[in-house]
Amino acid sequence: MPPAPSTTHLLLIPSYNTGPRLLSTVQDALAHWQPVWVVVDASTDASHEPVVELSRHTPHLRVILRPANGGKGATVLTGTEAALAAGFTHALVMDADGQHPANRIADFMAASAATPAALVIGKPIFGPEAPNIRLQGRKLSIFFANLEILGPGIDDPLFGFRVYPLAPLHRALTSTRFARRYDFDPEVAVRMIWNGTPTLNIPATCRYLAKSDGGISHFHYLRDNLRMIWLHARLLTQLILWRWPAALRHQRRRRS
């Protein structure tokens, strides 16, 4: 039996050329939570068409089609604005390719309901199939993200399995013209903390899907690493010039 639909918390799945895994990801999500919204970022591979067809006879599934590709952050912003207009207060953002654990959706939503002001951040538990270079790169991202908030608070800035309070998320996204592509996950977490949002970090398993398993990655090694360098340069500059009092307030609240 599917779960009763929530009137406050929805599941948001941004998708761009995800391939055949999109439909199974949506079906798994619907088995654990409703409503589920899929925001398609101008996909060209027709992967969203079976989901659109499913939505025609699934009451709590909605598909939003963006006319032009803008990146994950832009896609989440589209979903956030639509969710706020519909009266929702929180959204769990989940990757479209099946890497995130659908069986943990209800746990994360319950944690959010118990601490509604908090950004609930997933801390990934990888299996042995995860490439070591990816794991080492994450350690560097974790170091810089916590440097930018002057201490702990973001156990993993790259893992996209999170429950966002929508109003603070919208404020963070509209305060910058960045955080629209690969820089979305780390930048929005840091900005929300600077703006006073507390965090709750919860472990969750993460499947690394190779191409042979149907995994699709849009990560471009040179382009996106340069984007991350620029991201941390910007955030560290802002921290030094005027954000450090907000970061210190966050750390004082954590200690208390």
mmCIF file of C-alpha atoms in Angstrom:
data_model
loop_
_atom_site.group_PDB
_atom_site.id
_atom_site.type_symbol
_atom_site.label_atom_id
_atom_site.label_comp_id
_atom_site.label_asym_id
_atom_site.label_seq_id
_atom_site.Cartn_x
_atom_site.Cartn_y
_atom_site.Cartn_z
ATOM 1 C CA MET A 1 0.000 0.000 0.000
ATOM 2 C CA PRO A 2 1.456 3.414 -0.944
ATOM 3 C CA PRO A 3 2.015 5.922 1.856
ATOM 4 C CA ALA A 4 -0.552 8.610 2.602
ATOM 5 C CA PRO A 5 0.356 11.820 0.754
ATOM 6 C CA SER A 6 1.981 14.585 2.774
ATOM 7 C CA THR A 7 0.731 18.147 2.631
ATOM 8 C CA THR A 8 4.021 19.653 3.864
ATOM 9 C CA HIS A 9 6.906 17.500 2.592
ATOM 10 C CA LEU A 10 7.354 16.480 -1.026
ATOM 11 C CA LEU A 11 10.003 14.490 -2.856
ATOM 12 C CA LEU A 12 11.728 16.455 -5.621
ATOM 13 C CA ILE A 13 13.705 14.683 -8.346
ATOM 14 C CA PRO A 14 15.667 16.888 -10.783
ATOM 15 C CA SER A 15 16.480 15.070 -14.018
ATOM 16 C CA TYR A 16 18.537 15.699 -17.127
ATOM 17 C CA ASN A 17 19.156 12.928 -19.673
ATOM 18 C CA THR A 18 19.012 10.305 -16.939
ATOM 19 C CA GLY A 19 18.265 7.380 -19.213
ATOM 20 C CA PRO A 20 16.058 4.379 -18.400
ATOM 21 C CA ARG A 21 16.843 4.489 -14.682
ATOM 22 C CA LEU A 22 14.616 7.542 -14.223
ATOM 23 C CA LEU A 23 11.362 5.579 -14.403
ATOM 24 C CA SER A 24 12.471 2.943 -11.882
ATOM 25 C CA THR A 25 13.781 5.654 -9.549
ATOM 26 C CA VAL A 26 10.412 7.412 -9.643
ATOM 27 C CA GLN A 27 8.518 4.166 -9.069
ATOM 28 C CA ASP A 28 10.731 3.301 -6.077
ATOM 29 C CA ALA A 29 10.242 6.783 -4.676
ATOM 30 C CA LEU A 30 6.453 6.588 -4.999
ATOM 31 C CA ALA A 31 6.473 3.323 -3.055
ATOM 32 C CA HIS A 32 8.080 5.137 -0.096
ATOM 33 C CA TRP A 33 6.666 8.676 -0.293
ATOM 34 C CA GLN A 34 4.004 10.815 -1.917
ATOM 35 C CA PRO A 35 3.830 13.330 -3.478
ATOM 36 C CA VAL A 36 6.743 12.996 -5.892
ATOM 37 C CA TRP A 37 7.606 15.784 -8.328
ATOM 38 C CA VAL A 38 10.044 15.323 -11.205
ATOM 39 C CA VAL A 39 11.553 18.471 -12.727
ATOM 40 C CA VAL A 40 13.012 17.751 -16.160
ATOM 41 C CA ASP A 41 15.815 20.116 -17.147
ATOM 42 C CA ALA A 42 15.149 20.145 -20.917
ATOM 43 C CA SER A 43 16.218 16.526 -21.423
ATOM 44 C CA THR A 44 16.881 15.424 -24.991
ATOM 45 C CA ASP A 45 17.009 11.635 -24.462
ATOM 46 C CA ALA A 46 13.222 11.141 -23.980
ATOM 47 C CA SER A 47 13.885 9.527 -20.575
ATOM 48 C CA HIS A 48 11.094 11.586 -19.057
ATOM 49 C CA GLU A 49 8.392 10.408 -21.455
ATOM 50 C CA PRO A 50 7.511 7.186 -19.548
ATOM 51 C CA VAL A 51 7.333 9.264 -16.354
ATOM 52 C CA VAL A 52 4.997 11.759 -18.010
ATOM 53 C CA GLU A 53 2.801 8.831 -19.077
ATOM 54 C CA LEU A 54 2.883 7.413 -15.536
ATOM 55 C CA SER A 55 1.852 10.788 -14.131
ATOM 56 C CA ARG A 56 -1.349 10.731 -16.187
ATOM 57 C CA HIS A 57 -2.792 7.998 -13.979
ATOM 58 C CA THR A 58 -0.797 8.554 -10.761
ATOM 59 C CA PRO A 59 -2.482 11.293 -8.700
ATOM 60 C CA HIS A 60 0.498 12.287 -6.536
ATOM 61 C CA LEU A 61 3.126 12.332 -9.282
ATOM 62 C CA ARG A 62 3.783 15.605 -11.085
ATOM 63 C CA VAL A 63 6.231 16.282 -13.914
ATOM 64 C CA ILE A 64 7.483 19.819 -14.582
ATOM 65 C CA LEU A 65 9.244 20.400 -17.908
ATOM 66 C CA ARG A 66 11.792 23.204 -18.091
ATOM 67 C CA PRO A 67 12.107 24.742 -21.580
ATOM 68 C CA ALA A 68 15.890 25.262 -21.418
ATOM 69 C CA ASN A 69 18.729 23.471 -19.654
ATOM 70 C CA GLY A 70 19.982 25.363 -16.625
ATOM 71 C CA GLY A 71 21.693 22.823 -14.361
ATOM 72 C CA LYS A 72 20.719 21.108 -11.124
ATOM 73 C CA GLY A 73 20.468 24.277 -9.057
ATOM 74 C CA ALA A 74 18.235 25.971 -11.605
ATOM 75 C CA THR A 75 16.075 22.848 -11.754
ATOM 76 C CA VAL A 76 15.741 22.698 -7.977
ATOM 77 C CA LEU A 77 14.861 26.410 -7.940
ATOM 78 C CA THR A 78 12.052 25.764 -10.437
ATOM 79 C CA GLY A 79 10.714 22.977 -8.225
ATOM 80 C CA THR A 80 11.138 25.063 -5.075
ATOM 81 C CA GLU A 81 9.119 27.971 -6.430
ATOM 82 C CA ALA A 82 6.355 25.659 -7.629
ATOM 83 C CA ALA A 83 6.305 23.826 -4.274
ATOM 84 C CA LEU A 84 6.098 27.057 -2.272
ATOM 85 C CA ALA A 85 3.254 28.236 -4.494
ATOM 86 C CA ALA A 86 1.445 24.947 -3.782
ATOM 87 C CA GLY A 87 1.833 25.385 -0.008
ATOM 88 C CA PHE A 88 4.619 22.886 0.704
ATOM 89 C CA THR A 89 7.213 23.748 3.348
ATOM 90 C CA HIS A 90 9.937 21.129 2.764
ATOM 91 C CA ALA A 91 11.366 19.034 -0.050
ATOM 92 C CA LEU A 92 13.685 16.053 -0.102
ATOM 93 C CA VAL A 93 15.885 16.364 -3.186
ATOM 94 C CA MET A 94 16.919 12.994 -4.592
ATOM 95 C CA ASP A 95 19.067 12.088 -7.600
ATOM 96 C CA ALA A 96 17.249 10.639 -10.587
ATOM 97 C CA ASP A 97 19.684 7.818 -11.371
ATOM 98 C CA GLY A 98 18.993 5.423 -8.499
ATOM 99 C CA GLN A 99 22.134 6.111 -6.462
ATOM 100 C CA HIS A 100 20.201 7.445 -3.473
ATOM 101 C CA PRO A 101 18.404 5.097 -1.044
ATOM 102 C CA ALA A 102 14.638 5.216 -1.557
ATOM 103 C CA ASN A 103 14.164 3.137 1.595
ATOM 104 C CA ARG A 104 15.542 6.026 3.677
ATOM 105 C CA ILE A 105 13.135 8.663 2.365
ATOM 106 C CA ALA A 106 10.652 8.229 5.216
ATOM 107 C CA ASP A 107 13.449 8.357 7.832
ATOM 108 C CA PHE A 108 14.785 11.637 6.462
ATOM 109 C CA MET A 109 11.299 13.109 6.214
ATOM 110 C CA ALA A 110 10.596 12.124 9.824
ATOM 111 C CA ALA A 111 13.845 13.778 10.942
ATOM 112 C CA SER A 112 12.805 16.928 9.103
ATOM 113 C CA ALA A 113 9.330 16.906 10.645
ATOM 114 C CA ALA A 114 10.916 16.623 14.106
ATOM 115 C CA THR A 115 13.359 19.500 13.410
ATOM 116 C CA PRO A 116 11.581 21.575 10.737
ATOM 117 C CA ALA A 117 14.035 24.492 10.837
ATOM 118 C CA ALA A 118 16.977 22.243 9.941
ATOM 119 C CA LEU A 119 18.623 21.351 6.668
ATOM 120 C CA VAL A 120 18.793 17.538 6.870
ATOM 121 C CA ILE A 121 21.990 16.463 5.094
ATOM 122 C CA GLY A 122 22.775 12.916 4.041
ATOM 123 C CA LYS A 123 26.221 11.582 4.890
ATOM 124 C CA PRO A 124 26.986 8.939 2.245
ATOM 125 C CA ILE A 125 28.149 5.436 3.060
ATOM 126 C CA PHE A 126 29.844 4.134 -0.073
ATOM 127 C CA GLY A 127 30.387 0.538 -1.047
ATOM 128 C CA PRO A 128 33.691 -0.944 -2.257
ATOM 129 C CA GLU A 129 32.777 -0.147 -5.865
ATOM 130 C CA ALA A 130 33.217 3.608 -5.378
ATOM 131 C CA PRO A 131 36.415 4.865 -7.110
ATOM 132 C CA ASN A 132 39.103 5.980 -4.688
ATOM 133 C CA ILE A 133 39.728 9.207 -6.625
ATOM 134 C CA ARG A 134 36.109 10.231 -6.007
ATOM 135 C CA LEU A 135 36.419 9.480 -2.287
ATOM 136 C CA GLN A 136 39.607 11.521 -1.967
ATOM 137 C CA GLY A 137 38.047 14.422 -3.840
ATOM 138 C CA ARG A 138 35.117 14.415 -1.418
ATOM 139 C CA LYS A 139 37.504 14.766 1.515
ATOM 140 C CA LEU A 140 38.854 17.969 -0.026
ATOM 141 C CA SER A 141 35.323 19.308 -0.553
ATOM 142 C CA ILE A 142 34.401 18.497 3.050
ATOM 143 C CA PHE A 143 37.486 20.360 4.283
ATOM 144 C CA PHE A 144 36.679 23.526 2.338
ATOM 145 C CA ALA A 145 32.949 23.521 3.157
ATOM 146 C CA ASN A 146 33.606 23.303 6.878
ATOM 147 C CA LEU A 147 36.348 25.913 6.599
ATOM 148 C CA GLU A 148 33.739 28.227 5.068
ATOM 149 C CA ILE A 149 31.467 27.760 8.099
ATOM 150 C CA LEU A 150 34.428 27.813 10.557
ATOM 151 C CA GLY A 151 33.809 24.331 11.914
ATOM 152 C CA PRO A 152 31.565 21.275 11.675
ATOM 153 C CA GLY A 153 28.073 21.255 10.253
ATOM 154 C CA ILE A 154 28.360 19.792 6.752
ATOM 155 C CA ASP A 155 29.452 16.154 6.861
ATOM 156 C CA ASP A 156 29.338 15.871 3.058
ATOM 157 C CA PRO A 157 28.806 18.909 0.795
ATOM 158 C CA LEU A 158 28.416 16.885 -2.423
ATOM 159 C CA PHE A 159 25.808 14.277 -1.458
ATOM 160 C CA GLY A 160 22.504 15.474 -2.879
ATOM 161 C CA PHE A 161 20.142 13.419 -0.691
ATOM 162 C CA ARG A 162 18.809 16.209 1.546
ATOM 163 C CA VAL A 163 15.614 17.601 3.033
ATOM 164 C CA TYR A 164 15.461 21.365 2.570
ATOM 165 C CA PRO A 165 13.192 23.807 4.365
ATOM 166 C CA LEU A 166 11.950 25.537 1.239
ATOM 167 C CA ALA A 167 11.838 29.173 2.318
ATOM 168 C CA PRO A 168 15.521 29.254 3.438
ATOM 169 C CA LEU A 169 16.501 27.295 0.328
ATOM 170 C CA HIS A 170 14.755 29.815 -1.896
ATOM 171 C CA ARG A 171 16.421 32.696 -0.054
ATOM 172 C CA ALA A 172 19.864 31.112 -0.523
ATOM 173 C CA LEU A 173 19.350 30.411 -4.222
ATOM 174 C CA THR A 174 17.956 33.824 -5.075
ATOM 175 C CA SER A 175 20.768 35.586 -3.205
ATOM 176 C CA THR A 176 23.325 34.472 -5.793
ATOM 177 C CA ARG A 177 23.517 33.979 -9.551
ATOM 178 C CA PHE A 178 25.763 30.956 -8.944
ATOM 179 C CA ALA A 179 24.844 27.570 -7.367
ATOM 180 C CA ARG A 180 23.042 26.572 -10.567
ATOM 181 C CA ARG A 181 25.108 23.638 -11.796
ATOM 182 C CA TYR A 182 27.655 21.297 -10.169
ATOM 183 C CA ASP A 183 28.311 23.934 -7.516
ATOM 184 C CA PHE A 184 24.703 23.778 -6.257
ATOM 185 C CA ASP A 185 24.996 21.239 -3.424
ATOM 186 C CA PRO A 186 28.023 22.697 -1.579
ATOM 187 C CA GLU A 187 27.205 26.359 -2.148
ATOM 188 C CA VAL A 188 23.580 26.227 -1.077
ATOM 189 C CA ALA A 189 24.467 24.385 2.150
ATOM 190 C CA VAL A 190 27.087 26.987 3.097
ATOM 191 C CA ARG A 191 24.773 29.888 2.247
ATOM 192 C CA MET A 192 21.880 28.443 4.232
ATOM 193 C CA ILE A 193 24.135 28.080 7.272
ATOM 194 C CA TRP A 194 25.360 31.654 6.886
ATOM 195 C CA ASN A 195 21.693 32.694 6.820
ATOM 196 C CA GLY A 196 21.020 30.908 10.119
ATOM 197 C CA THR A 197 19.719 27.478 9.076
ATOM 198 C CA PRO A 198 20.830 24.694 11.464
ATOM 199 C CA THR A 199 21.925 21.329 10.060
ATOM 200 C CA LEU A 200 21.271 17.711 10.911
ATOM 201 C CA ASN A 201 23.580 15.108 9.331
ATOM 202 C CA ILE A 202 22.297 11.540 8.900
ATOM 203 C CA PRO A 203 24.202 8.590 7.354
ATOM 204 C CA ALA A 204 22.734 6.973 4.249
ATOM 205 C CA THR A 205 24.012 4.362 1.838
ATOM 206 C CA CYS A 206 24.950 5.452 -1.660
ATOM 207 C CA ARG A 207 25.293 3.224 -4.723
ATOM 208 C CA TYR A 208 28.024 4.131 -7.188
ATOM 209 C CA LEU A 209 26.720 3.098 -10.610
ATOM 210 C CA ALA A 210 29.289 2.558 -13.341
ATOM 211 C CA LYS A 211 28.355 2.967 -17.006
ATOM 212 C CA SER A 212 28.058 -0.818 -17.285
ATOM 213 C CA ASP A 213 25.321 -0.675 -14.624
ATOM 214 C CA GLY A 214 23.413 2.046 -16.438
ATOM 215 C CA GLY A 215 24.961 4.899 -14.475
ATOM 216 C CA ILE A 216 25.070 8.269 -16.209
ATOM 217 C CA SER A 217 27.343 11.087 -15.080
ATOM 218 C CA HIS A 218 27.317 14.618 -16.465
ATOM 219 C CA PHE A 219 30.446 15.517 -14.487
ATOM 220 C CA HIS A 220 33.088 17.100 -16.730
ATOM 221 C CA TYR A 221 36.461 16.692 -15.037
ATOM 222 C CA LEU A 222 38.157 19.939 -16.109
ATOM 223 C CA ARG A 223 35.108 22.219 -16.353
ATOM 224 C CA ASP A 224 33.509 21.167 -13.081
ATOM 225 C CA ASN A 225 36.729 21.081 -11.082
ATOM 226 C CA LEU A 226 37.426 24.634 -12.242
ATOM 227 C CA ARG A 227 33.877 25.529 -11.198
ATOM 228 C CA MET A 228 34.548 24.094 -7.731
ATOM 229 C CA ILE A 229 37.811 26.028 -7.388
ATOM 230 C CA TRP A 230 35.966 29.235 -8.283
ATOM 231 C CA LEU A 231 33.177 28.303 -5.852
ATOM 232 C CA HIS A 232 35.492 27.945 -2.871
ATOM 233 C CA ALA A 233 37.481 31.046 -3.830
ATOM 234 C CA ARG A 234 34.244 33.063 -3.805
ATOM 235 C CA LEU A 235 32.952 31.611 -0.550
ATOM 236 C CA LEU A 236 36.249 32.006 1.287
ATOM 237 C CA THR A 237 36.519 35.611 0.116
ATOM 238 C CA GLN A 238 33.012 36.342 1.381
ATOM 239 C CA LEU A 239 33.786 34.569 4.664
ATOM 240 C CA ILE A 240 36.861 36.731 5.266
ATOM 241 C CA LEU A 241 35.231 40.009 4.235
ATOM 242 C CA TRP A 242 31.816 39.809 5.930
ATOM 243 C CA ARG A 243 30.411 36.313 6.515
ATOM 244 C CA TRP A 244 32.593 35.274 9.456
ATOM 245 C CA PRO A 245 30.214 36.629 12.152
ATOM 246 C CA ALA A 246 27.377 34.472 10.733
ATOM 247 C CA ALA A 247 29.661 31.438 10.641
ATOM 248 C CA LEU A 248 30.693 32.018 14.256
ATOM 249 C CA ARG A 249 27.030 32.307 15.308
ATOM 250 C CA HIS A 250 26.343 28.948 13.653
ATOM 251 C CA GLN A 251 29.169 27.297 15.594
ATOM 252 C CA ARG A 252 27.987 28.824 18.886
ATOM 253 C CA ARG A 253 24.484 27.473 18.271
ATOM 254 C CA ARG A 254 25.881 24.009 17.543
ATOM 255 C CA ARG A 255 27.860 23.986 20.792
ATOM 256 C CA SER A 256 24.864 25.106 22.825
#
